[in-house]
PDB file of C-alpha atoms and ligand atoms in Angstrom:
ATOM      1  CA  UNK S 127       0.000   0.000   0.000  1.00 53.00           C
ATOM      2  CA  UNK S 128       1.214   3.356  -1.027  1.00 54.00           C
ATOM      3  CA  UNK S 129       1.214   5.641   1.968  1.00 63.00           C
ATOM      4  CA  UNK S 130      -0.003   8.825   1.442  1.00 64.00           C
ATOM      5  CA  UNK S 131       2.756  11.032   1.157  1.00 67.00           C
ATOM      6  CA  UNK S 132       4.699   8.737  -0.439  1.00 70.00           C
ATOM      7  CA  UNK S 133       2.599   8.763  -3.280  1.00 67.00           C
ATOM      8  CA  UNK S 134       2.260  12.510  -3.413  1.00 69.00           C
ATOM      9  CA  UNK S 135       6.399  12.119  -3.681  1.00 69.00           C
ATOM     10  CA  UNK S 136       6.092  10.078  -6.129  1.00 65.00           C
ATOM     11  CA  UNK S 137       3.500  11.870  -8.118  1.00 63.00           C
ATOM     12  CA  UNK S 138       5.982  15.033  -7.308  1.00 66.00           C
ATOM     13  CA  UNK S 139       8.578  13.180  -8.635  1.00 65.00           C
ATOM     14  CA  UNK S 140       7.444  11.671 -11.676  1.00 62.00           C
ATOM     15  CA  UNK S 141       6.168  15.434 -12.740  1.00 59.00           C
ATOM     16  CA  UNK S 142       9.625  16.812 -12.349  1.00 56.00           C
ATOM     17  CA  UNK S 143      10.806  13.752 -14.703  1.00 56.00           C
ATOM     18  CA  UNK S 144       7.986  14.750 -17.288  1.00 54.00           C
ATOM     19  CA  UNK S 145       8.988  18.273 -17.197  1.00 54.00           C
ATOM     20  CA  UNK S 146      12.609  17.488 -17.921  1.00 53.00           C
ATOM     21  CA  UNK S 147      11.448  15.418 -20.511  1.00 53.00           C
ATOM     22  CA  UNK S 148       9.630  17.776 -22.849  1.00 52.00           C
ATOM     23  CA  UNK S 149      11.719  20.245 -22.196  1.00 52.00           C
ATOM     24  CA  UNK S 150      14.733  18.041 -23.685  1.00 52.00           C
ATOM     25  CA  UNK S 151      12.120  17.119 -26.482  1.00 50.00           C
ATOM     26  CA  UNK S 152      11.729  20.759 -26.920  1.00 49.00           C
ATOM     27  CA  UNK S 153      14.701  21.603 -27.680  1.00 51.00           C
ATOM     28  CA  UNK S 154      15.381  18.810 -29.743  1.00 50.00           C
ATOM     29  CA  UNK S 155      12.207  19.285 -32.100  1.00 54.00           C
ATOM     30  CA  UNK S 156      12.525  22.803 -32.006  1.00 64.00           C
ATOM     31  CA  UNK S 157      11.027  24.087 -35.152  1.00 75.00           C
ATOM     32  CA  UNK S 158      12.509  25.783 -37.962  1.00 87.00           C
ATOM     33  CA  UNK S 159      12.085  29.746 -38.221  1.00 93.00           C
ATOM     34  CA  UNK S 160       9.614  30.162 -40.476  1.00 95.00           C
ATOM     35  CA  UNK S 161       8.991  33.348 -43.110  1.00 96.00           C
ATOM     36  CA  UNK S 162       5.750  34.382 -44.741  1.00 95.00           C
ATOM     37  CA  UNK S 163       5.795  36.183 -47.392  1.00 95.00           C
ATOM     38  CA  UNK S 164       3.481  38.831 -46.834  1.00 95.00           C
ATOM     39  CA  UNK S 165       4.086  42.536 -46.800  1.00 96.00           C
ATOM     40  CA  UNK S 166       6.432  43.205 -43.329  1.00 97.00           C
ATOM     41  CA  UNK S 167       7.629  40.123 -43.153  1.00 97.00           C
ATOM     42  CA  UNK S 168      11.112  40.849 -41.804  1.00 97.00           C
ATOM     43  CA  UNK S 169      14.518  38.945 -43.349  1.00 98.00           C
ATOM     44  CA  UNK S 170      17.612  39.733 -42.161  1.00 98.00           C
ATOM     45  CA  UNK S 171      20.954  39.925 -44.311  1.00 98.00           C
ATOM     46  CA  UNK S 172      24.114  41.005 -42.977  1.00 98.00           C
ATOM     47  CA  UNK S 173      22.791  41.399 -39.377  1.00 97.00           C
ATOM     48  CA  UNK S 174      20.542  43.884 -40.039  1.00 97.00           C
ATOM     49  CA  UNK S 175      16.947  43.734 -40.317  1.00 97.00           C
ATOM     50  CA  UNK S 176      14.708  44.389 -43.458  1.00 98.00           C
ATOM     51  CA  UNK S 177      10.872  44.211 -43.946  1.00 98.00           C
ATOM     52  CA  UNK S 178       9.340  42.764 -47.201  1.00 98.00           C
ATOM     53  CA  UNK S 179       7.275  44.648 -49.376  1.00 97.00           C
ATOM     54  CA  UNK S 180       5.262  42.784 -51.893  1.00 96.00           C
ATOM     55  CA  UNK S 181       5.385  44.802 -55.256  1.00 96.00           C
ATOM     56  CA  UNK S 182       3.746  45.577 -58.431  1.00 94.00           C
ATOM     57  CA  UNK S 183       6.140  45.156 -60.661  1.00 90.00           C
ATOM     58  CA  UNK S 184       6.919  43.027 -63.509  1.00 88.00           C
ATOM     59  CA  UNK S 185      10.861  42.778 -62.657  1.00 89.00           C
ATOM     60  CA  UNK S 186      11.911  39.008 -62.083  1.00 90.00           C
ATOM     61  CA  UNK S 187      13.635  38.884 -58.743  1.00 93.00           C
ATOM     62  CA  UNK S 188      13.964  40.392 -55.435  1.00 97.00           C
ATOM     63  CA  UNK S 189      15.645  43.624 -54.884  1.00 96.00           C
ATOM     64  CA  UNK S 190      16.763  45.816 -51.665  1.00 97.00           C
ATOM     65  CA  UNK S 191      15.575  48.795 -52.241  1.00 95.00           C
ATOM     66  CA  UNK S 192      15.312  52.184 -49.679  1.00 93.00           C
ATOM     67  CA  UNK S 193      16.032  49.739 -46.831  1.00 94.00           C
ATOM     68  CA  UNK S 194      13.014  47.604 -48.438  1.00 97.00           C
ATOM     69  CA  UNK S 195      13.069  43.992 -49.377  1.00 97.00           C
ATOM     70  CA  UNK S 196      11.085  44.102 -52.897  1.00 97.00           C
ATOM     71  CA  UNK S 197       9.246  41.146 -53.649  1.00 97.00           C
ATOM     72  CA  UNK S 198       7.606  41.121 -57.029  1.00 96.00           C
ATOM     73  CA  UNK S 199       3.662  40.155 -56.642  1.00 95.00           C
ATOM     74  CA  UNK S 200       3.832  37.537 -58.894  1.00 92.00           C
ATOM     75  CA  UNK S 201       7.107  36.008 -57.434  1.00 94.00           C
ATOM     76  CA  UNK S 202       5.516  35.190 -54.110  1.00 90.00           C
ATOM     77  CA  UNK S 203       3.445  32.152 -55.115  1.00 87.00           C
ATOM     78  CA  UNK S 204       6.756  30.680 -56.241  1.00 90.00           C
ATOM     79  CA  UNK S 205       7.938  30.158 -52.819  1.00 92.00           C
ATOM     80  CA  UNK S 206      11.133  30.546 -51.085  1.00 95.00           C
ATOM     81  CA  UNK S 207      13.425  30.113 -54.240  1.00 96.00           C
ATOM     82  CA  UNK S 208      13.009  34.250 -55.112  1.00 97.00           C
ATOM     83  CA  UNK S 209      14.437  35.035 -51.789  1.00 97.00           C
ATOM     84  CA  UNK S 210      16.971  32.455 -51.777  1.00 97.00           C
ATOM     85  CA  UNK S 211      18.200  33.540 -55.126  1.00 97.00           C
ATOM     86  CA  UNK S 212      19.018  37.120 -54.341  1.00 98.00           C
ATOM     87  CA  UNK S 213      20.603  36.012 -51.082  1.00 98.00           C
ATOM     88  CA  UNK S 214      22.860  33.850 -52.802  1.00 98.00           C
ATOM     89  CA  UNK S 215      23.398  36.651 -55.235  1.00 98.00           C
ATOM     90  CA  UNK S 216      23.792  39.269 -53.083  1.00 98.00           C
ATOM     91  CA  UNK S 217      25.602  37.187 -50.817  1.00 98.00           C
ATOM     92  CA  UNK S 218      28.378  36.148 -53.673  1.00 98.00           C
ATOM     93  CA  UNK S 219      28.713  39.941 -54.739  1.00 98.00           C
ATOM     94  CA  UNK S 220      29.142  41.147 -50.685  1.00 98.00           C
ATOM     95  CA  UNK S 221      32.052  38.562 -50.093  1.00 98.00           C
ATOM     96  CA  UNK S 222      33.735  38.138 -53.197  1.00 98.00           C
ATOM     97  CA  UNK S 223      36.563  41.166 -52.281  1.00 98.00           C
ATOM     98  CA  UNK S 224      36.076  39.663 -48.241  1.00 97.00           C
ATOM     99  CA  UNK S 225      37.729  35.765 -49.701  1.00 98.00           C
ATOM    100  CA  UNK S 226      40.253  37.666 -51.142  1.00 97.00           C
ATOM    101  CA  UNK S 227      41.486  39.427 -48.112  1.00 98.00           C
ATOM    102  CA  UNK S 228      41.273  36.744 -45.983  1.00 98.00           C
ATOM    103  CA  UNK S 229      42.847  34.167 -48.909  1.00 97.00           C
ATOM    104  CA  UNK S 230      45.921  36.602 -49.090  1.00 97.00           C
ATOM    105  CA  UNK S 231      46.330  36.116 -44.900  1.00 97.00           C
ATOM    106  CA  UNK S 232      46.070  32.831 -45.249  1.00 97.00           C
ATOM    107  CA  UNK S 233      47.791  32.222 -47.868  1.00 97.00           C
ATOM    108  CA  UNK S 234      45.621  30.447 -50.053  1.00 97.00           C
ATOM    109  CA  UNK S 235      44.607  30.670 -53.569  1.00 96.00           C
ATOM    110  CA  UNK S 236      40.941  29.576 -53.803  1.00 97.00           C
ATOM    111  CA  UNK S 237      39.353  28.562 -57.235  1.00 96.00           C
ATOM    112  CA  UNK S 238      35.901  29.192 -57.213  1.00 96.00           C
ATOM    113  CA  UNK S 239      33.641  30.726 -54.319  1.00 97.00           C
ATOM    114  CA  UNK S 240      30.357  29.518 -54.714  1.00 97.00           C
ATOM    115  CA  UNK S 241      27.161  30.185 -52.248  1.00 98.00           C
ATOM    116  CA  UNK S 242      24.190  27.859 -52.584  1.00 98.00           C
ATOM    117  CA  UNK S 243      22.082  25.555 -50.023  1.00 97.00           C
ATOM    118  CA  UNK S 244      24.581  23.708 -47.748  1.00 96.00           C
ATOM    119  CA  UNK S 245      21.628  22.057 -45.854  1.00 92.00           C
ATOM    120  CA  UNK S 246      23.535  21.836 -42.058  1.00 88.00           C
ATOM    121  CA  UNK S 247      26.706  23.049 -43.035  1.00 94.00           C
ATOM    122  CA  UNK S 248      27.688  26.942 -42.537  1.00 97.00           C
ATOM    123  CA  UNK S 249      30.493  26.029 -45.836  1.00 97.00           C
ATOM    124  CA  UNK S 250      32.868  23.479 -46.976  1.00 96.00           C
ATOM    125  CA  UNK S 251      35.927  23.243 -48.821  1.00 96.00           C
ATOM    126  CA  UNK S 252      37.208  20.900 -51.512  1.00 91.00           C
ATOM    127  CA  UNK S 253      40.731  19.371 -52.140  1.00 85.00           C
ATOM    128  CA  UNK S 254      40.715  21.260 -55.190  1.00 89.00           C
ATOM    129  CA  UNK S 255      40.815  24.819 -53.826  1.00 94.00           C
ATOM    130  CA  UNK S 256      36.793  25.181 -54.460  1.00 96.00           C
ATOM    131  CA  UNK S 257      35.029  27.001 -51.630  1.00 98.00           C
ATOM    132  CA  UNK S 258      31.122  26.626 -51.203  1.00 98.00           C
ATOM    133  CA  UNK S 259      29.312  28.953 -48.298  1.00 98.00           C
ATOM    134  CA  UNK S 260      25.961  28.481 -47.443  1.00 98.00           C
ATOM    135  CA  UNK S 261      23.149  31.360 -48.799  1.00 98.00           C
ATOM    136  CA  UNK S 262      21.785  30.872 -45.114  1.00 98.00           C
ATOM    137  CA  UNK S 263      24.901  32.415 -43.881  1.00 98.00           C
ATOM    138  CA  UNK S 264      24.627  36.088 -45.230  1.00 98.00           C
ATOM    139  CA  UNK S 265      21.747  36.426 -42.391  1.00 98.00           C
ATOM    140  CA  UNK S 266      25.197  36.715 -39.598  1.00 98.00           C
ATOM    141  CA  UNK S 267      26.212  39.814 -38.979  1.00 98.00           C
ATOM    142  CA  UNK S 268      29.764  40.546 -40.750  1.00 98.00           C
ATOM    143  CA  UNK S 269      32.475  39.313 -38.177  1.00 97.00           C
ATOM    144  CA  UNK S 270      30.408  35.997 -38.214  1.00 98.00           C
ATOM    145  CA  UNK S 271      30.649  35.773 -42.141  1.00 98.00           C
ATOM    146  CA  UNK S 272      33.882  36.517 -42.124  1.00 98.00           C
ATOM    147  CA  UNK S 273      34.639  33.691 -39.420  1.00 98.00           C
ATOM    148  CA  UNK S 274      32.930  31.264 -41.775  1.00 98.00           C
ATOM    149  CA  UNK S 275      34.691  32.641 -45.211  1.00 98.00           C
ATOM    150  CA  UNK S 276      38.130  32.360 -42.889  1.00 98.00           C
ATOM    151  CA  UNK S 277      37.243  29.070 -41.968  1.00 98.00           C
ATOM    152  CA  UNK S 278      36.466  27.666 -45.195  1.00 98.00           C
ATOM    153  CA  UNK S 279      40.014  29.132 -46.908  1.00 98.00           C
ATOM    154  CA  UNK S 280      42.053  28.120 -43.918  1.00 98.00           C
ATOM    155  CA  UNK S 281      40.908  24.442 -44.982  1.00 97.00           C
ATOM    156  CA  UNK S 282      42.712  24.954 -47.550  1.00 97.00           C
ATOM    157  CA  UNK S 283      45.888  24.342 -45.659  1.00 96.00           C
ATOM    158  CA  UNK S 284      44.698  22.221 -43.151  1.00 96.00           C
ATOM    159  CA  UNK S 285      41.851  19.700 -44.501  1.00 95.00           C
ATOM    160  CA  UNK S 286      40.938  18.785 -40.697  1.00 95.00           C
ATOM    161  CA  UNK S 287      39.995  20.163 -37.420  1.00 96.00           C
ATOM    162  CA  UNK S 288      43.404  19.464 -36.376  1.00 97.00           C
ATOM    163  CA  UNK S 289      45.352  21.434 -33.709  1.00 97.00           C
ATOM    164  CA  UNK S 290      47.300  22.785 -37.437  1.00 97.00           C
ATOM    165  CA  UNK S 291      43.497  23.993 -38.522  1.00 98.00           C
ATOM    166  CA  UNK S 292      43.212  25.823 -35.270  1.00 98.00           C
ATOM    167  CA  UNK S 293      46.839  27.279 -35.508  1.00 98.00           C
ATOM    168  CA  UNK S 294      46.488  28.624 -39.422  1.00 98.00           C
ATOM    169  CA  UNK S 295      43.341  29.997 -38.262  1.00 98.00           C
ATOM    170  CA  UNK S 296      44.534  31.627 -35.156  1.00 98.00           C
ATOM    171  CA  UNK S 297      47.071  33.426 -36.733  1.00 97.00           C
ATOM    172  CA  UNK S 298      44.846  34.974 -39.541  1.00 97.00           C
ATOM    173  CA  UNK S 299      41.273  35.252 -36.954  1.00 97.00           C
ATOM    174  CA  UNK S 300      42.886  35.889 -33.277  1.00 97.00           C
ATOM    175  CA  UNK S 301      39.731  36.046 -31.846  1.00 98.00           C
ATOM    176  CA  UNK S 302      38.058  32.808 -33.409  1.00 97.00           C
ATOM    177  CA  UNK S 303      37.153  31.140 -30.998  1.00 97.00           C
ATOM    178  CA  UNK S 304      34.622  33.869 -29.508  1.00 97.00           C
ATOM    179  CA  UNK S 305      33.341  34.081 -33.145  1.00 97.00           C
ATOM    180  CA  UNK S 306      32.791  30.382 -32.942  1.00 96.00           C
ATOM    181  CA  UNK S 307      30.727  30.365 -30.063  1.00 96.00           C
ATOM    182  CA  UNK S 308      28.798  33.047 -31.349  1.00 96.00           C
ATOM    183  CA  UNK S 309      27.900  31.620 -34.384  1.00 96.00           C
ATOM    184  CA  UNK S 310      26.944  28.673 -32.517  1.00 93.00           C
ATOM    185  CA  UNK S 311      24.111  30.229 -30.309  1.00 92.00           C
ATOM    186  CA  UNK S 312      22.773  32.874 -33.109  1.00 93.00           C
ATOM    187  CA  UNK S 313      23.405  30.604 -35.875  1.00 92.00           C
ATOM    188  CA  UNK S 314      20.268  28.024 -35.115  1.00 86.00           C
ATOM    189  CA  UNK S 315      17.660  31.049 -34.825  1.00 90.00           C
ATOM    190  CA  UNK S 316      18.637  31.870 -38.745  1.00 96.00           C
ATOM    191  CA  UNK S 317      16.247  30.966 -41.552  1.00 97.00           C
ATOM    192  CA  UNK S 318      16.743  28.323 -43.365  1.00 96.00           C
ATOM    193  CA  UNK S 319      14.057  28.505 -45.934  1.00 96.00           C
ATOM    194  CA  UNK S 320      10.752  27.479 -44.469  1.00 95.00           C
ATOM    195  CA  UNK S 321       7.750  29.107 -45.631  1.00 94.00           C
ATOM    196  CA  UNK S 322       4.799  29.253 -42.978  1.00 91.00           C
ATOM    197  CA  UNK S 323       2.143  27.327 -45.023  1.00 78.00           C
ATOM    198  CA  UNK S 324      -0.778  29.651 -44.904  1.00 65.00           C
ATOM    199  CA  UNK S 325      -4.075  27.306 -43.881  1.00 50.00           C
ATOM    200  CA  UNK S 326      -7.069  28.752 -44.740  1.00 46.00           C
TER     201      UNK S 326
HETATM  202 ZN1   ZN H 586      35.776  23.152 -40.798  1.00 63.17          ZN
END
């Protein structure tokens, strides 16, 4: 027989343990940020923030305009890919000169730079000298960019997260390590191209 307050201590008990457990679900399942894309919708690229405007215009792709992101009317059925594009665009044009500061401190000669969807991955780097950077990235404010661009080229000279990786990047990036841990806690609260599915 349960004793009374033995119970409630175990009812007490088993509450804490449920708690703890949908909190850890929580965080697991945490959903993706999701846009709409509806006027004032806000996007952010480069740090800084940036309503949407839906427009009536017959242009074919998104444009930042008077601190405005213009999204042509008939582009918004399309989805995401609109909005992707020009961040990958925009995104290419904005670091183009920063990889080639940061490949003449490290001493690298990249071939191509290329910014598309990385899924998980902030960037990668092939054998070959080919950087990719993820369009998802251009959302970080600039010293966070530039810690992933750095990162990338320093691969270059040191495939692997070696103790060598760490030292090539230290000696271009002093300070990498607090932009690593920054892009770790800002970088899951980014967009990654989910578009709130309007149920009517
Ligand atoms: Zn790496």
């Amino acid at each position: 027989m349960w004793r009374l307050k033995s119970l409630q201590e175990f009812l007490e008990s088993k509450r804490n343990w449920i708690y703890t457990k949908l909190a850890a679900n929580e965080e697991l399942h945490r959903r993706p940020v999701e846009k709409e894309l509806v006027d004032g919708e806000s996007f952010v690229y480069l740090g800084r923030n940036y309503r949407l405007q839906i427009v009536d215009e017959s242009s074919n792709s998104v444009r930042l305009v008077g601190g405005r992101l213009r999204l042509p009317a008939q582009l918004a059925d399309i989805g995401r890919t609109p909005l992707t594009d020009w961040y990958r665009v925009s995104g290419r044009a904005w670091v183009a000169p920063k990889a080639r500061d940061w490949s003449e401190r490290l001493r690298v000669h990249p071939g191509t730079i290329e910014v598309t969807d990385l899924g998980r991955k902030w960037g990668s780097a092939t054998p070959g000298g080919n950087v990719r950077l993820h369009w998802a990235a251009f959302q970080l404010s600039p010293v966070l960019i530039d810690y992933v661009v750095a990162h990338e080229l320093a691969h270059l000279r040191e495939p692997h997260h070696g103790p060598a990786f760490w030292q090539v990047l230290g000696r271009a990036l002093p300070d990498f390590a607090e932009r690593k841990n920054l892009l770790a806690r800002v970088g899951a609260n980014l967009w990654f191209g989910e578009i709130a599915v309007n149920h009517k």
